[in-house]
Tab-separated table of C-alpha atoms and ligand atoms in Angstrom:
chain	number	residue	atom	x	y	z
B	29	UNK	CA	-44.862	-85.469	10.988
B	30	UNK	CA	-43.805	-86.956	7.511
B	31	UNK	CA	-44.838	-84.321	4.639
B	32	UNK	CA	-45.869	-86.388	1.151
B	33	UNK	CA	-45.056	-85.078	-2.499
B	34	UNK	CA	-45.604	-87.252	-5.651
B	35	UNK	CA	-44.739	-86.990	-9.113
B	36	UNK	CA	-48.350	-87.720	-11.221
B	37	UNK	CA	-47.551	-88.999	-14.827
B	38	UNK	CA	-48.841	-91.819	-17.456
B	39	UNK	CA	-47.149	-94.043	-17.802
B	40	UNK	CA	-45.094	-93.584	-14.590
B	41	UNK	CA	-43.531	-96.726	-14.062
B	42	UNK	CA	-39.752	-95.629	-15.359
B	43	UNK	CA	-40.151	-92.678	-13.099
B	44	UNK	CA	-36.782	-91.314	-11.283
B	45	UNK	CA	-38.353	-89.040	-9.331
B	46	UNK	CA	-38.899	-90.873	-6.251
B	47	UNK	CA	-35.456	-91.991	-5.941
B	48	UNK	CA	-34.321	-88.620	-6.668
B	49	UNK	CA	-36.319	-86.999	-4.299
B	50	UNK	CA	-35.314	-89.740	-1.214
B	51	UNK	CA	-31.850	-89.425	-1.945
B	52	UNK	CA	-32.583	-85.459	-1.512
B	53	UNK	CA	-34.506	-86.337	1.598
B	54	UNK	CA	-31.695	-88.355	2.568
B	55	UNK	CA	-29.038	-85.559	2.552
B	56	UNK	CA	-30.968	-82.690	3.490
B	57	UNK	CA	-32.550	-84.673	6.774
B	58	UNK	CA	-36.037	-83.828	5.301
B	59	UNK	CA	-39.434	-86.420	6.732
B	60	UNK	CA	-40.963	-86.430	3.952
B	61	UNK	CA	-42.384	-89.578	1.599
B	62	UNK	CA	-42.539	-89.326	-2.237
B	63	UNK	CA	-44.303	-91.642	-3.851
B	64	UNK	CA	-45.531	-92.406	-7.698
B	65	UNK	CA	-49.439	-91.784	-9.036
B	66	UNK	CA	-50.140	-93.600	-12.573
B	67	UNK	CA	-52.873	-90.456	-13.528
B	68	UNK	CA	-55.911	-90.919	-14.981
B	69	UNK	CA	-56.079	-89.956	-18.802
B	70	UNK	CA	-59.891	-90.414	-19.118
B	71	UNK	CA	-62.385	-88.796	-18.136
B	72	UNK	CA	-61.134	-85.168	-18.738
B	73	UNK	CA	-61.559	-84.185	-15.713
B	74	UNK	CA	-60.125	-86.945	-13.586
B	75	UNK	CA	-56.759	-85.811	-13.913
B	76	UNK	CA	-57.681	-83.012	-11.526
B	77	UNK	CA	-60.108	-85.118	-8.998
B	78	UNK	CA	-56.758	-87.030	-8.298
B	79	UNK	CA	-54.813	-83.868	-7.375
B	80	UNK	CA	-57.296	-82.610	-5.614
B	81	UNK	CA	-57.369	-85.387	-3.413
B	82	UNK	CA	-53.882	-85.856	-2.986
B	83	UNK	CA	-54.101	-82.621	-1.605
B	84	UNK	CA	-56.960	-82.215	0.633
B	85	UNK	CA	-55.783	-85.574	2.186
B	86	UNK	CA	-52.266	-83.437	3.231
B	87	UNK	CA	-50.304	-83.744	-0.016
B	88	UNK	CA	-47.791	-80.864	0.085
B	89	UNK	CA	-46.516	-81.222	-3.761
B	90	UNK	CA	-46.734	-83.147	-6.718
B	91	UNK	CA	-44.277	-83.140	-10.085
B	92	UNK	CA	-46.236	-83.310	-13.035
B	93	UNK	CA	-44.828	-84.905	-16.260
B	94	UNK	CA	-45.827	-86.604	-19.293
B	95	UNK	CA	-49.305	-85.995	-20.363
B	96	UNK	CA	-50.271	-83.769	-17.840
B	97	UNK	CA	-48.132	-80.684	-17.898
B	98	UNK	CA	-51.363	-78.241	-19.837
B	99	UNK	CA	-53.374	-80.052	-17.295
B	100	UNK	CA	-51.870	-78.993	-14.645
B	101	UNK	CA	-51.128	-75.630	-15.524
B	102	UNK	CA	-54.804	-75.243	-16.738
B	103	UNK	CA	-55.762	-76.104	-13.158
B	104	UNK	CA	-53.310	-73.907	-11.064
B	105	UNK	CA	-54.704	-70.942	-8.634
B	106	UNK	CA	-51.121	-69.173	-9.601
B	107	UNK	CA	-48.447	-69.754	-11.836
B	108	UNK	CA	-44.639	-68.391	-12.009
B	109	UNK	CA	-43.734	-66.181	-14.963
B	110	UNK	CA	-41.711	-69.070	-16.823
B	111	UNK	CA	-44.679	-71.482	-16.369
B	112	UNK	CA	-46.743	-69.048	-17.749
B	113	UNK	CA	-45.085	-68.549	-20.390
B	114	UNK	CA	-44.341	-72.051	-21.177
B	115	UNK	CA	-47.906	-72.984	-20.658
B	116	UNK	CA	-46.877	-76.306	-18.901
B	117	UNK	CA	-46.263	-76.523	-15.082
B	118	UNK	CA	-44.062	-79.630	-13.688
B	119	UNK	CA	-44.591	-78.342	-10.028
B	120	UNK	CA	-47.054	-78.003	-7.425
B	121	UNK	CA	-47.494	-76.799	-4.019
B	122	UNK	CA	-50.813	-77.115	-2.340
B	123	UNK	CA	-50.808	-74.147	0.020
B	124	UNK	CA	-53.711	-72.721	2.210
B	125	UNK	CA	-56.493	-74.479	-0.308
B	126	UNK	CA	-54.408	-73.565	-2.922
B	127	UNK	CA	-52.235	-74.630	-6.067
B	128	UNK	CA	-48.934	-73.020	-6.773
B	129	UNK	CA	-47.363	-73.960	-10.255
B	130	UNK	CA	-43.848	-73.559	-11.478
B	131	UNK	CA	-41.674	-74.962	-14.313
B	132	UNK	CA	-38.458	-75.592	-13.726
B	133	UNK	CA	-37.282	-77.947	-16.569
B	134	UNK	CA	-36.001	-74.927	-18.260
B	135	UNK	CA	-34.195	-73.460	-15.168
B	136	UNK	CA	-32.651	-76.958	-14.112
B	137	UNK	CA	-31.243	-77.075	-17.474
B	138	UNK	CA	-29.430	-74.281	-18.060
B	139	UNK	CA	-28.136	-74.816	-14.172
B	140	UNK	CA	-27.049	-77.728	-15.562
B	141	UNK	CA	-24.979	-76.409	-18.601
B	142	UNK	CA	-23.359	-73.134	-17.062
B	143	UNK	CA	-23.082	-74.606	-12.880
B	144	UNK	CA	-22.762	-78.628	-13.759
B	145	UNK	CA	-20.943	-78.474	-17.285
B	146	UNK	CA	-19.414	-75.384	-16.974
B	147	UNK	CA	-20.209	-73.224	-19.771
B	148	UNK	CA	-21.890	-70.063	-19.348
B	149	UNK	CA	-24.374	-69.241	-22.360
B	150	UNK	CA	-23.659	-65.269	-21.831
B	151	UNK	CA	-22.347	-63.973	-25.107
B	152	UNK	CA	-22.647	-67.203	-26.937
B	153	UNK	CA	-24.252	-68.283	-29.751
B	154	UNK	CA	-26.771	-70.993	-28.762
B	155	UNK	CA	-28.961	-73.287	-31.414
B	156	UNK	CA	-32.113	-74.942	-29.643
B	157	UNK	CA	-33.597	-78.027	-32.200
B	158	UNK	CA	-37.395	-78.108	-31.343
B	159	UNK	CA	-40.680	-75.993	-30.239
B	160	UNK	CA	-42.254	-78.644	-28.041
B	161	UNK	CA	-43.075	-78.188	-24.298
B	162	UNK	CA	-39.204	-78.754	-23.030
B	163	UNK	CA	-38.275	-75.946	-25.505
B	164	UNK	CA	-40.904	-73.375	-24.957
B	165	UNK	CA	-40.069	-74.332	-20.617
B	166	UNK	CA	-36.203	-73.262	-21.585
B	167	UNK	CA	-36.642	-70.118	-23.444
B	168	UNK	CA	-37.342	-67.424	-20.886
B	169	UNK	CA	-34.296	-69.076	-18.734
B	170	UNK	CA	-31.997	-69.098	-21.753
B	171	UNK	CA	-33.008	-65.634	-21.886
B	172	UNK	CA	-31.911	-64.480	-19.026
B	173	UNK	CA	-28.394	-66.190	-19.512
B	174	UNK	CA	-27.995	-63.460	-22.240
B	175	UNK	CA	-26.716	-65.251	-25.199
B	176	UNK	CA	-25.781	-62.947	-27.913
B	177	UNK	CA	-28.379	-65.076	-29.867
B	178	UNK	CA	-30.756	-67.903	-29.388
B	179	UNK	CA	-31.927	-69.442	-32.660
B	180	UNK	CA	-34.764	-71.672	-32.383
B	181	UNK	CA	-34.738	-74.194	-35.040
B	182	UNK	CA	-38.364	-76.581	-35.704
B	183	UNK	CA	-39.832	-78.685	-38.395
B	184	UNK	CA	-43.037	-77.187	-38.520
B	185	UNK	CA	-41.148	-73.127	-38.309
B	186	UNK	CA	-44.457	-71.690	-37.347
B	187	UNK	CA	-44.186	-73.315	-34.109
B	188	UNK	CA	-40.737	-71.977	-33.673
B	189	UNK	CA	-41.680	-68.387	-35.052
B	190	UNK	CA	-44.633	-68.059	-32.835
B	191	UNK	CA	-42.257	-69.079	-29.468
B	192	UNK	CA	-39.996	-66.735	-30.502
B	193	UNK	CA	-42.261	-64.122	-30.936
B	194	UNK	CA	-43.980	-64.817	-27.557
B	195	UNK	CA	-40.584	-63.155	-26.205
B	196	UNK	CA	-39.611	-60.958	-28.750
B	197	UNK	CA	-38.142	-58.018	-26.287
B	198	UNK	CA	-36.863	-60.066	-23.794
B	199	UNK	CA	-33.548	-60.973	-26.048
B	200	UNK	CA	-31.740	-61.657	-29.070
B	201	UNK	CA	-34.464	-64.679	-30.708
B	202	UNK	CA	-35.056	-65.666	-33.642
B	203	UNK	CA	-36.624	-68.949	-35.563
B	204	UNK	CA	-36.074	-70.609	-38.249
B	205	UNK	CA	-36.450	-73.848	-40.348
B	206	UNK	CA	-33.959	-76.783	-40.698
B	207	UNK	CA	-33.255	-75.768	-44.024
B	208	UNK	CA	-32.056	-72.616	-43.295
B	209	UNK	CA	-29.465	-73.506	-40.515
B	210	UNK	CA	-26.805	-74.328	-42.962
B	211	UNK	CA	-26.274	-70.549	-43.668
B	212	UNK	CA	-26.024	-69.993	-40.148
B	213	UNK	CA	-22.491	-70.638	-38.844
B	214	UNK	CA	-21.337	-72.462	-35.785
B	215	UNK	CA	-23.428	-72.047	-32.157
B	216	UNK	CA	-21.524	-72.701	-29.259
B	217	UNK	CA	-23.960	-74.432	-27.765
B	218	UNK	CA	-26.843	-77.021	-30.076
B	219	UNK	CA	-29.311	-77.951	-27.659
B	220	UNK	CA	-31.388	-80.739	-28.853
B	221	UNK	CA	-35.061	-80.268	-27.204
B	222	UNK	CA	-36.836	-82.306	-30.015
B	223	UNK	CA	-37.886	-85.716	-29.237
B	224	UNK	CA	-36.766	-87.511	-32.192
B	225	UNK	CA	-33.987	-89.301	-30.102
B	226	UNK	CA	-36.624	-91.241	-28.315
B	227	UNK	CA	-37.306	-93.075	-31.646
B	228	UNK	CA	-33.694	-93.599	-32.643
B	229	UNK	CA	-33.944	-90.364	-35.156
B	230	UNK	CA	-32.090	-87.303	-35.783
B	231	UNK	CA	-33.379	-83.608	-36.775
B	232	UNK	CA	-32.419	-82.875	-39.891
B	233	UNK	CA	-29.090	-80.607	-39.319
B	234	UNK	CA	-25.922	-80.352	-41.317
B	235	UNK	CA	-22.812	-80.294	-39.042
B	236	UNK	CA	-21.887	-77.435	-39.846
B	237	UNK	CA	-23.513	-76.243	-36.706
B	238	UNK	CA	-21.324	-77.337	-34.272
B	239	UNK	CA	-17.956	-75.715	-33.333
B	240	UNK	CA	-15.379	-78.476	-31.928
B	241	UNK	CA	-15.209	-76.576	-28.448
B	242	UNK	CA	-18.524	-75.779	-27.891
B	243	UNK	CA	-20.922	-78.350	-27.021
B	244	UNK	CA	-24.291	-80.469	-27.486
B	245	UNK	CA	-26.687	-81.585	-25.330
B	246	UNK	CA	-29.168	-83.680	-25.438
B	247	UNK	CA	-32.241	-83.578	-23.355
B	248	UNK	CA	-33.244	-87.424	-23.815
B	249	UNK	CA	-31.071	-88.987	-20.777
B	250	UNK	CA	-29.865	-92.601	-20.270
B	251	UNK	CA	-29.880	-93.543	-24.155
B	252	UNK	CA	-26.030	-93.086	-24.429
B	253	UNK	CA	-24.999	-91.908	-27.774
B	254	UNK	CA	-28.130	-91.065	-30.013
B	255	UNK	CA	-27.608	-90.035	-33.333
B	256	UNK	CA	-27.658	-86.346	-32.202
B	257	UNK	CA	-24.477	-86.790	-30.192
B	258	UNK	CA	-23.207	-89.151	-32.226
B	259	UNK	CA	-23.472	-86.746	-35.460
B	260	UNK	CA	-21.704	-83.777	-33.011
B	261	UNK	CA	-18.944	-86.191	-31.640
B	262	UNK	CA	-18.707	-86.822	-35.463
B	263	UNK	CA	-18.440	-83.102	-36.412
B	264	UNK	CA	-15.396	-82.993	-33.571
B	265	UNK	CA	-17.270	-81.803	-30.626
B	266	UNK	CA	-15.695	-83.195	-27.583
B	267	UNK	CA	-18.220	-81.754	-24.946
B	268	UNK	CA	-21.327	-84.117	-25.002
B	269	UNK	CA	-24.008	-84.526	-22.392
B	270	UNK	CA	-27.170	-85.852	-21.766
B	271	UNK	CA	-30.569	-84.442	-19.817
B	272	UNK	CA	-29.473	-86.307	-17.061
B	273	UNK	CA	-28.297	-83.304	-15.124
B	274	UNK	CA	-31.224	-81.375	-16.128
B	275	UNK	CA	-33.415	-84.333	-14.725
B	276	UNK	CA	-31.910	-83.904	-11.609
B	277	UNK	CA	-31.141	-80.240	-11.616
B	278	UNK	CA	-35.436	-79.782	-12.201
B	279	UNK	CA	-36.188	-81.786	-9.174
B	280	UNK	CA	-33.856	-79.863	-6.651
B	281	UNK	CA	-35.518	-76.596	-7.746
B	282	UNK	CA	-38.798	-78.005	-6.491
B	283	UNK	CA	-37.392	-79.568	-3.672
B	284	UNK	CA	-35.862	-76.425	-2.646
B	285	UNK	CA	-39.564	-74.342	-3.243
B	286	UNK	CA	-40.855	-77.107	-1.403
B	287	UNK	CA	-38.499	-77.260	1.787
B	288	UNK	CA	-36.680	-74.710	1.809
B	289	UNK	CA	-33.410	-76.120	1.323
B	290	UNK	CA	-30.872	-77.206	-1.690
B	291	UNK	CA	-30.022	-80.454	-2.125
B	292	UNK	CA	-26.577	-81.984	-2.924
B	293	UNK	CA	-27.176	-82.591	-6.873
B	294	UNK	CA	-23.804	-83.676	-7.440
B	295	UNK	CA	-24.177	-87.034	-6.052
B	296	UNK	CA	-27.532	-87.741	-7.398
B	297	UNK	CA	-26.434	-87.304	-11.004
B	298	UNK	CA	-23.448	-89.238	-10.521
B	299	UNK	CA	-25.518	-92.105	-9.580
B	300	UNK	CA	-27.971	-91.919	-11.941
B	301	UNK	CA	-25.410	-91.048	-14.941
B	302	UNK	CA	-25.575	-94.104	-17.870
B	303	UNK	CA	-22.250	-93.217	-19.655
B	304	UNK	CA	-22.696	-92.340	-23.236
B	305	UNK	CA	-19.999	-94.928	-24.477
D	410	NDP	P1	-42.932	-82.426	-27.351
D	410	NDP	O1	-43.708	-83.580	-27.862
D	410	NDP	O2	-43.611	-81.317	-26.649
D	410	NDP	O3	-42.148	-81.738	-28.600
D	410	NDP	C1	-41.500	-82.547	-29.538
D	410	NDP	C2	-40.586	-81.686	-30.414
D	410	NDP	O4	-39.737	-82.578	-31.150
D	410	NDP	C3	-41.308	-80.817	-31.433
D	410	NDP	O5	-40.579	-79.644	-31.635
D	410	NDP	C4	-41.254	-81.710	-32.710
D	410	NDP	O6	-41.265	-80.961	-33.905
D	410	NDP	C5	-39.885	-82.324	-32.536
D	410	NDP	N1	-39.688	-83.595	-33.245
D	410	NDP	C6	-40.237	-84.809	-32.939
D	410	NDP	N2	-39.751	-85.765	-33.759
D	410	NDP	C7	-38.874	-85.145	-34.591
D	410	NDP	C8	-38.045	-85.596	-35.675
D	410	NDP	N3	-38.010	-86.881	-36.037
D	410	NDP	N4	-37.272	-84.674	-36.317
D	410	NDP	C9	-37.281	-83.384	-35.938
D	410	NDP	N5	-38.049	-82.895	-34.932
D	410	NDP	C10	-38.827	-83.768	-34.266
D	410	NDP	O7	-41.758	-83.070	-26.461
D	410	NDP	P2	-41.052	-82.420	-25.188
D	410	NDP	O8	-40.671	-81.027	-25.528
D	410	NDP	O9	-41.850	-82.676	-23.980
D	410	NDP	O10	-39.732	-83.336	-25.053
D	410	NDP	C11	-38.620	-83.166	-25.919
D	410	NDP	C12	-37.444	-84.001	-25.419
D	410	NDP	O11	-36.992	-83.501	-24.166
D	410	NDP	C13	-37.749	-85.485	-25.205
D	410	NDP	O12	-36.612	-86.227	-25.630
D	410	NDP	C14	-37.895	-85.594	-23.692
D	410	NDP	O13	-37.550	-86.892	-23.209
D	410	NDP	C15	-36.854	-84.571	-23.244
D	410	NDP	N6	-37.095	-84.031	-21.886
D	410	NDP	C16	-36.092	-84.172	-20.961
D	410	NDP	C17	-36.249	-83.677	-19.690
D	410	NDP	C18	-35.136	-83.837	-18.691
D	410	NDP	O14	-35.358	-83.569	-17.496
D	410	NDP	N7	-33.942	-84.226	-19.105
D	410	NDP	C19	-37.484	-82.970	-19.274
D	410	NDP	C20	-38.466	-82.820	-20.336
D	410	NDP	C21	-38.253	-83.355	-21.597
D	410	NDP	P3	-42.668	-80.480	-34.609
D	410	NDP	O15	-43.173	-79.369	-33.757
D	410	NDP	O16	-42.240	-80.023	-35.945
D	410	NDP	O17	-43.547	-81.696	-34.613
């Protein structure tokens, strides 16, 4: 009997996740359908009455992105550690009458840096740029790669000084503003987790932050060189990427929670890669 996931979103139309999760399908010999839900915004609750129906009709997951991710996690019956702590869930599995939430944004990116890109964040000094919901889903996973330090950088630093506080204990953190990051030295690794790229801007941050053989990534995917990468490739770094693998890397984690099995990612970001030149 086919199984059916979705990924729930709005707007939902420039979605990946359905071809991401057929190709998965594909490869693993799964019989499952994934298909695309355009969520309701209004009423409040309707986000939920649309989940709930997905699942009482035999819905076995959903992915959850843009605006939904507090919604979700607001509604779950139980919720991983890193969700919890990121307050934002972008998985689902309807089990016995009830939801299961994870996050694995965070996780799928840092498999994407140390397994995909090849640099492992233990010992190293790692910059993220923002406080939203993609940085707060990273922290606990950058954690546990042990970096000798993980500086969060934000615009509004109470943001940032509250995340890092949320996990003070659990590693080397600490926050800052932009203004400060020019007395900081070189990171091996700049993450940009702000969303400025998706309106053609940069974070303010001198480029004195990047070391020529570390590298930056960017978590926007598909928008080849934004001014981020272009101000690192600038400052000599030679190791750019984009959230592409971390797009992909995300939805194998929740295939594999789902199913039972690990997908081929390799592929899958291959095909879906838009080159940043
Ligand atoms: P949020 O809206 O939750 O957070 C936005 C963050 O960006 C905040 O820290 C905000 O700072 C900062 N910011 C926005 N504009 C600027 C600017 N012009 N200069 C400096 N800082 C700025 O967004 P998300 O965390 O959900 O998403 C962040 C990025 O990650 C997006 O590009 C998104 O596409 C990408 N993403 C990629 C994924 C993938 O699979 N590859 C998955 C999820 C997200 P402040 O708090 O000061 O306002």
């Amino acid at each position: 009997m086919t199984d059916h996931y979705a990924v729930i979103g709005n707007p939902i139309s420039h979605t990946k996740s359905p071809l991401i999760h057929g190709l998965f399908a594909q490869e693993a010999r799964q019989d499952m359908q994934y298909t695309a839900i355009e969520g309701p915004v209004e009423p409040d609750t309707a986000f939920a009455d649309v989940v709930r129906k997905f699942a009482a009709g035999g819905g076995k997951g959903m992915n959850v992105t843009a605006p939904f991710k507090l919604k979700a996690f607001a509604m779950a019956d139980e919720r991983s550690e890193r969700a919890a702590l990121s307050g934002a869930v972008n998985a689902m599995k309807f089990e016995g009458g009830r939801i299961l939430a994870d996050n694995f944004d965070g996780i799928g990116l840092v498999r994407d840096i140390e397994i995909n890109l090849g640099l492992p964040m233990a010992g190293k000094r790692v910059l993220m740029l923002g406080a939203g919901g993609a940085a707060r889903g990273a922290l606990l996973p950058f954690l546990e790669a042990k970096p000798a330090e993980l500086v969060i950088a934000n615009r509004d630093v109470a943001k940032a000084q509250a995340l890092a506080a949320q996990v003070a204990g659990r590693g080397a953190v600490v926050a800052c503003g932009y203004a400060d990051l020019e007395a900081m030295g070189r990171f091996d690794l700049v993450v940009n987790a702000t969303s400025a790229s998706l309106t053609g801007d940069l974070p303010p941050v001198p480029p004195s932050i990047f070391r020529p053989d570390g590298m930056a990534y960017e978590l926007a995917y598909g928008k080849r060189l934004t001014p981020f990468l272009r101000l690192a490739r600038n400052a000599g770094v030679r190791n750019l990427a984009d959230g592409v693998g971390m797009l992909v890397e995300q939805a194998a984690e929740a295939f594999a929670w789902w199913r039972g099995v690990r997908p081929d990612t390799r592929p899958v970001i291959d095909r879906l890669t838009v080159p940043l030149d």
